[in-house]
Amino acid sequence: MSDVFFVGCGPGDPELITVKAKKLIQKAEVIVYSGSLIPESILKLCKKGKLYDAAGMVREEIFELLYKNAKKDKLVVRLHDGDPSIYGAIKEQIDNLTKKGIKSTVVPGITAFLASAAALGTQLTLPGVTQTIIVTRAESRTKVPKREKISELAKHKATLIFYLSVHLISNLVKEAIAGGYKKSTPVAVVYRASWKDQKIIKGTLADIAKKLKEEKITRTAIVIISDVIDPQTYEYSKLYDKKFSHGYRKAKKSKN
């Protein structure tokens, strides 16, 4: 029996895949992948393996494919967009494989919120603005604990990042304002980050819902609420400050 590899292939740009992920895809004998979320150019890296689209499968069908092929000692890859550890549902798959005596290996990938930050050309943490990132999703059919409701998370005034939630933008806005964000707080929505048809919509909590409606964006987008998107002021990093000492450099003395 061989391991099952849970592989993140990045946000969409085929050049943002890791070397390790690329090698596994090229050698794979079986690949179970996440539907339209995986670019065709990445699937084409699979030279000899058989491809299975998981979009139309249920949990049990996916597990059976992974298990029976790993048991036959085939190189099996469960291919995820972005990074498998963020909303990838890998824990349940790994646990079920473990019960059957199959080991799993997770290969990380660049996730969409990092590709979104790159597209925006900004930092998600900024001295004097926020040092905290909260990654979450809006409550819909999947419930969240009361402590994780948007209005509660908004109280931290951190950089608030949403997956799988752009279609609920009106509720995001309402809850963020209820939690303490000003209506003037910048919001950026990055549609299909790093893909050729990537689109960036920027606004504030006051107007972002209207802008998204005009653009007809209802899926496959990251929502970021934070002053880091358009900071009025911020502080320079102390790490490179000439007056700041650390383990690799002593502070420069004043020449006065």
CSV table of C-alpha atoms in Angstrom, one decimal:
chain,number,residue,atom,x,y,z
A,1,MET,CA,0.0,0.0,0.0
A,2,SER,CA,1.2,3.5,-0.8
A,3,ASP,CA,0.5,6.9,0.8
A,4,VAL,CA,-2.3,9.2,-0.5
A,5,PHE,CA,-1.0,12.6,-1.2
A,6,PHE,CA,-3.2,15.6,-0.5
A,7,VAL,CA,-1.7,18.2,-2.8
A,8,GLY,CA,-2.3,22.0,-3.0
A,9,CYS,CA,-1.8,23.3,-6.5
A,10,GLY,CA,-2.0,27.0,-5.8
A,11,PRO,CA,-4.6,29.7,-6.6
A,12,GLY,CA,-4.8,29.3,-10.4
A,13,ASP,CA,-1.7,30.6,-12.0
A,14,PRO,CA,0.1,27.4,-13.1
A,15,GLU,CA,3.5,29.0,-12.3
A,16,LEU,CA,2.5,29.3,-8.7
A,17,ILE,CA,2.5,25.6,-8.1
A,18,THR,CA,5.3,24.2,-5.9
A,19,VAL,CA,8.0,22.0,-7.3
A,20,LYS,CA,7.0,19.1,-5.1
A,21,ALA,CA,3.4,19.3,-6.2
A,22,LYS,CA,4.3,19.5,-9.8
A,23,LYS,CA,6.5,16.3,-9.5
A,24,LEU,CA,3.7,14.4,-7.8
A,25,ILE,CA,1.2,15.3,-10.4
A,26,GLN,CA,3.5,14.3,-13.2
A,27,LYS,CA,4.1,10.9,-11.6
A,28,ALA,CA,0.6,10.3,-10.3
A,29,GLU,CA,-1.3,7.2,-11.5
A,30,VAL,CA,-4.6,8.4,-10.1
A,31,ILE,CA,-5.7,12.0,-9.5
A,32,VAL,CA,-8.9,13.0,-7.9
A,33,TYR,CA,-9.3,16.8,-8.4
A,34,SER,CA,-11.6,19.6,-7.4
A,35,GLY,CA,-13.6,20.3,-10.5
A,36,SER,CA,-13.4,23.6,-12.3
A,37,LEU,CA,-11.2,25.0,-9.5
A,38,ILE,CA,-8.1,23.4,-11.0
A,39,PRO,CA,-6.7,25.0,-14.2
A,40,GLU,CA,-6.5,22.7,-17.3
A,41,SER,CA,-2.8,23.6,-17.6
A,42,ILE,CA,-2.1,21.9,-14.3
A,43,LEU,CA,-4.2,18.8,-15.1
A,44,LYS,CA,-2.2,18.4,-18.3
A,45,LEU,CA,0.9,17.9,-16.2
A,46,CYS,CA,-0.5,14.4,-15.4
A,47,LYS,CA,1.2,12.4,-18.2
A,48,LYS,CA,0.1,8.8,-17.4
A,49,GLY,CA,-2.4,9.0,-14.6
A,50,LYS,CA,-6.2,8.7,-14.7
A,51,LEU,CA,-8.2,11.8,-13.8
A,52,TYR,CA,-11.4,11.8,-11.7
A,53,ASP,CA,-13.4,15.0,-11.3
A,54,ALA,CA,-14.6,15.1,-7.6
A,55,ALA,CA,-17.2,17.8,-8.3
A,56,GLY,CA,-20.0,15.4,-8.9
A,57,MET,CA,-18.9,12.9,-6.2
A,58,VAL,CA,-20.0,12.4,-2.6
A,59,ARG,CA,-17.6,11.8,0.3
A,60,GLU,CA,-17.9,8.0,0.1
A,61,GLU,CA,-17.2,7.8,-3.6
A,62,ILE,CA,-14.1,10.0,-3.2
A,63,PHE,CA,-12.8,7.9,-0.3
A,64,GLU,CA,-13.4,4.6,-2.2
A,65,LEU,CA,-11.3,5.9,-5.1
A,66,LEU,CA,-8.4,7.0,-2.9
A,67,TYR,CA,-8.5,3.8,-0.8
A,68,LYS,CA,-8.8,1.1,-3.5
A,69,ASN,CA,-6.0,2.6,-5.6
A,70,ALA,CA,-3.7,3.2,-2.7
A,71,LYS,CA,-4.3,-0.4,-1.6
A,72,LYS,CA,-3.1,-1.4,-5.1
A,73,ASP,CA,0.1,0.5,-4.4
A,74,LYS,CA,-0.6,3.2,-7.0
A,75,LEU,CA,0.6,6.8,-6.6
A,76,VAL,CA,-2.6,8.6,-5.6
A,77,VAL,CA,-3.0,12.4,-5.5
A,78,ARG,CA,-6.0,14.2,-4.1
A,79,LEU,CA,-5.6,17.5,-5.8
A,80,HIS,CA,-6.9,20.6,-4.2
A,81,ASP,CA,-7.0,24.2,-5.4
A,82,GLY,CA,-5.0,26.6,-3.2
A,83,ASP,CA,-3.9,24.9,0.0
A,84,PRO,CA,-5.6,21.8,1.1
A,85,SER,CA,-5.7,22.8,4.8
A,86,ILE,CA,-8.1,25.8,4.3
A,87,TYR,CA,-11.7,24.6,3.7
A,88,GLY,CA,-10.3,21.5,2.0
A,89,ALA,CA,-12.2,18.9,4.1
A,90,ILE,CA,-9.0,16.8,4.2
A,91,LYS,CA,-9.3,15.8,7.9
A,92,GLU,CA,-12.2,13.5,7.4
A,93,GLN,CA,-10.5,11.9,4.4
A,94,ILE,CA,-7.2,11.4,6.2
A,95,ASP,CA,-8.9,9.9,9.3
A,96,ASN,CA,-10.9,7.4,7.2
A,97,LEU,CA,-7.8,6.4,5.3
A,98,THR,CA,-5.9,5.9,8.6
A,99,LYS,CA,-8.6,3.6,9.9
A,100,LYS,CA,-8.0,1.5,6.8
A,101,GLY,CA,-4.3,1.4,7.3
A,102,ILE,CA,-3.4,4.0,4.6
A,103,LYS,CA,-1.0,6.8,5.4
A,104,SER,CA,-1.5,10.3,4.1
A,105,THR,CA,1.0,13.1,3.2
A,106,VAL,CA,-0.1,16.8,2.8
A,107,VAL,CA,1.7,19.0,0.4
A,108,PRO,CA,0.9,22.7,1.0
A,109,GLY,CA,0.1,25.2,-1.7
A,110,ILE,CA,-0.3,29.0,-2.1
A,111,THR,CA,-3.8,29.9,-1.0
A,112,ALA,CA,-6.1,32.4,-2.7
A,113,PHE,CA,-6.0,35.0,0.0
A,114,LEU,CA,-2.2,35.3,-0.4
A,115,ALA,CA,-2.6,35.5,-4.2
A,116,SER,CA,-5.3,38.2,-3.5
A,117,ALA,CA,-2.9,40.2,-1.4
A,118,ALA,CA,-0.3,40.0,-4.1
A,119,ALA,CA,-2.8,41.2,-6.7
A,120,LEU,CA,-3.6,44.2,-4.4
A,121,GLY,CA,0.1,44.9,-3.9
A,122,THR,CA,-0.3,45.3,-0.2
A,123,GLN,CA,0.5,43.8,3.2
A,124,LEU,CA,-2.2,42.1,5.2
A,125,THR,CA,-0.4,43.1,8.4
A,126,LEU,CA,0.9,46.7,8.7
A,127,PRO,CA,2.5,48.3,11.7
A,128,GLY,CA,0.3,50.9,13.3
A,129,VAL,CA,-2.8,49.5,11.5
A,130,THR,CA,-3.1,45.8,12.5
A,131,GLN,CA,-0.9,42.9,13.2
A,132,THR,CA,-3.7,40.3,13.0
A,133,ILE,CA,-5.3,38.4,10.2
A,134,ILE,CA,-8.6,36.6,10.7
A,135,VAL,CA,-9.6,34.1,7.9
A,136,THR,CA,-13.2,32.9,8.0
A,137,ARG,CA,-16.4,32.3,6.1
A,138,ALA,CA,-19.9,33.7,6.4
A,139,GLU,CA,-22.6,31.7,8.1
A,140,SER,CA,-25.1,30.2,5.7
A,141,ARG,CA,-25.9,26.5,5.4
A,142,THR,CA,-22.7,25.8,7.4
A,143,LYS,CA,-23.3,27.2,10.9
A,144,VAL,CA,-20.6,28.8,13.0
A,145,PRO,CA,-20.3,29.2,16.8
A,146,LYS,CA,-21.6,32.4,18.2
A,147,ARG,CA,-18.1,33.5,19.1
A,148,GLU,CA,-17.2,33.3,15.4
A,149,LYS,CA,-20.0,35.4,14.0
A,150,ILE,CA,-18.8,38.2,11.9
A,151,SER,CA,-20.0,40.9,14.3
A,152,GLU,CA,-17.9,39.2,17.0
A,153,LEU,CA,-14.8,38.9,14.8
A,154,ALA,CA,-15.2,42.5,13.6
A,155,LYS,CA,-14.6,43.7,17.2
A,156,HIS,CA,-10.9,43.0,16.8
A,157,LYS,CA,-10.6,45.5,13.9
A,158,ALA,CA,-8.1,43.1,12.3
A,159,THR,CA,-7.7,42.3,8.6
A,160,LEU,CA,-10.8,40.2,8.0
A,161,ILE,CA,-10.7,37.7,5.1
A,162,PHE,CA,-13.6,35.8,3.8
A,163,TYR,CA,-13.7,32.6,1.7
A,164,LEU,CA,-16.9,31.2,0.1
A,165,SER,CA,-18.9,34.3,1.1
A,166,VAL,CA,-19.0,36.9,-1.7
A,167,HIS,CA,-22.6,36.0,-2.5
A,168,LEU,CA,-23.5,37.1,1.0
A,169,ILE,CA,-21.7,40.4,0.8
A,170,SER,CA,-24.7,42.4,2.1
A,171,ASN,CA,-24.8,40.4,5.2
A,172,LEU,CA,-21.0,40.7,5.6
A,173,VAL,CA,-21.3,44.5,5.4
A,174,LYS,CA,-24.1,44.6,7.9
A,175,GLU,CA,-22.3,42.4,10.4
A,176,ALA,CA,-19.0,44.1,10.0
A,177,ILE,CA,-20.5,47.5,10.8
A,178,ALA,CA,-22.4,46.0,13.7
A,179,GLY,CA,-19.1,44.7,15.1
A,180,GLY,CA,-17.4,48.1,15.0
A,181,TYR,CA,-16.0,48.7,11.5
A,182,LYS,CA,-16.7,52.2,10.1
A,183,LYS,CA,-18.7,52.4,6.9
A,184,SER,CA,-15.6,54.0,5.4
A,185,THR,CA,-13.5,51.0,6.0
A,186,PRO,CA,-11.8,49.8,2.8
A,187,VAL,CA,-12.9,46.5,1.2
A,188,ALA,CA,-11.3,44.7,-1.6
A,189,VAL,CA,-12.8,41.7,-3.5
A,190,VAL,CA,-10.4,39.7,-5.8
A,191,TYR,CA,-12.2,37.5,-8.2
A,192,ARG,CA,-10.3,34.4,-9.4
A,193,ALA,CA,-7.0,35.6,-7.9
A,194,SER,CA,-4.0,34.9,-10.2
A,195,TRP,CA,-6.2,33.5,-13.1
A,196,LYS,CA,-6.1,35.2,-16.5
A,197,ASP,CA,-9.5,36.6,-15.9
A,198,GLN,CA,-8.7,38.0,-12.4
A,199,LYS,CA,-10.7,41.0,-11.4
A,200,ILE,CA,-10.2,43.4,-8.5
A,201,ILE,CA,-13.1,45.5,-7.1
A,202,LYS,CA,-12.3,48.0,-4.4
A,203,GLY,CA,-14.6,50.1,-2.3
A,204,THR,CA,-15.8,50.6,1.2
A,205,LEU,CA,-18.3,48.9,3.4
A,206,ALA,CA,-20.7,51.6,2.3
A,207,ASP,CA,-20.6,50.8,-1.4
A,208,ILE,CA,-18.9,47.4,-2.0
A,209,ALA,CA,-22.2,45.5,-2.2
A,210,LYS,CA,-23.5,47.8,-5.0
A,211,LYS,CA,-20.2,47.5,-6.9
A,212,LEU,CA,-20.3,43.7,-6.8
A,213,LYS,CA,-23.8,43.6,-8.0
A,214,GLU,CA,-22.9,45.8,-10.9
A,215,GLU,CA,-20.0,43.4,-11.7
A,216,LYS,CA,-22.2,40.4,-11.2
A,217,ILE,CA,-19.7,38.6,-9.0
A,218,THR,CA,-21.3,36.0,-6.9
A,219,ARG,CA,-18.6,33.3,-6.5
A,220,THR,CA,-14.9,32.4,-6.6
A,221,ALA,CA,-13.8,35.5,-4.9
A,222,ILE,CA,-11.9,36.5,-1.7
A,223,VAL,CA,-13.3,39.4,0.3
A,224,ILE,CA,-10.9,41.4,2.4
A,225,ILE,CA,-12.1,44.1,4.9
A,226,SER,CA,-9.2,46.1,6.4
A,227,ASP,CA,-7.6,49.6,6.6
A,228,VAL,CA,-4.5,47.9,5.2
A,229,ILE,CA,-6.1,48.1,1.7
A,230,ASP,CA,-5.9,51.9,1.7
A,231,PRO,CA,-4.2,53.0,4.9
A,232,GLN,CA,-4.3,56.7,5.8
A,233,THR,CA,-1.2,56.4,7.9
A,234,TYR,CA,1.0,53.5,9.0
A,235,GLU,CA,4.3,53.0,10.8
A,236,TYR,CA,7.6,51.8,9.3
A,237,SER,CA,8.8,48.4,10.4
A,238,LYS,CA,11.2,48.5,13.3
A,239,LEU,CA,13.1,45.4,11.9
A,240,TYR,CA,15.0,47.6,9.5
A,241,ASP,CA,15.1,50.8,11.7
A,242,LYS,CA,18.7,52.0,12.2
A,243,LYS,CA,17.9,52.5,15.9
A,244,PHE,CA,16.7,48.9,16.4
A,245,SER,CA,19.0,46.1,17.4
A,246,HIS,CA,18.3,42.4,16.8
A,247,GLY,CA,20.2,39.1,16.6
A,248,TYR,CA,21.8,39.8,13.3
A,249,ARG,CA,22.4,43.6,13.5
A,250,LYS,CA,23.2,46.2,16.1
A,251,ALA,CA,21.6,49.6,16.1
A,252,LYS,CA,23.6,52.3,14.4
A,253,LYS,CA,24.8,55.0,16.7
A,254,SER,CA,23.9,58.5,16.1
A,255,LYS,CA,26.7,60.7,14.6
A,256,ASN,CA,25.6,63.7,16.6
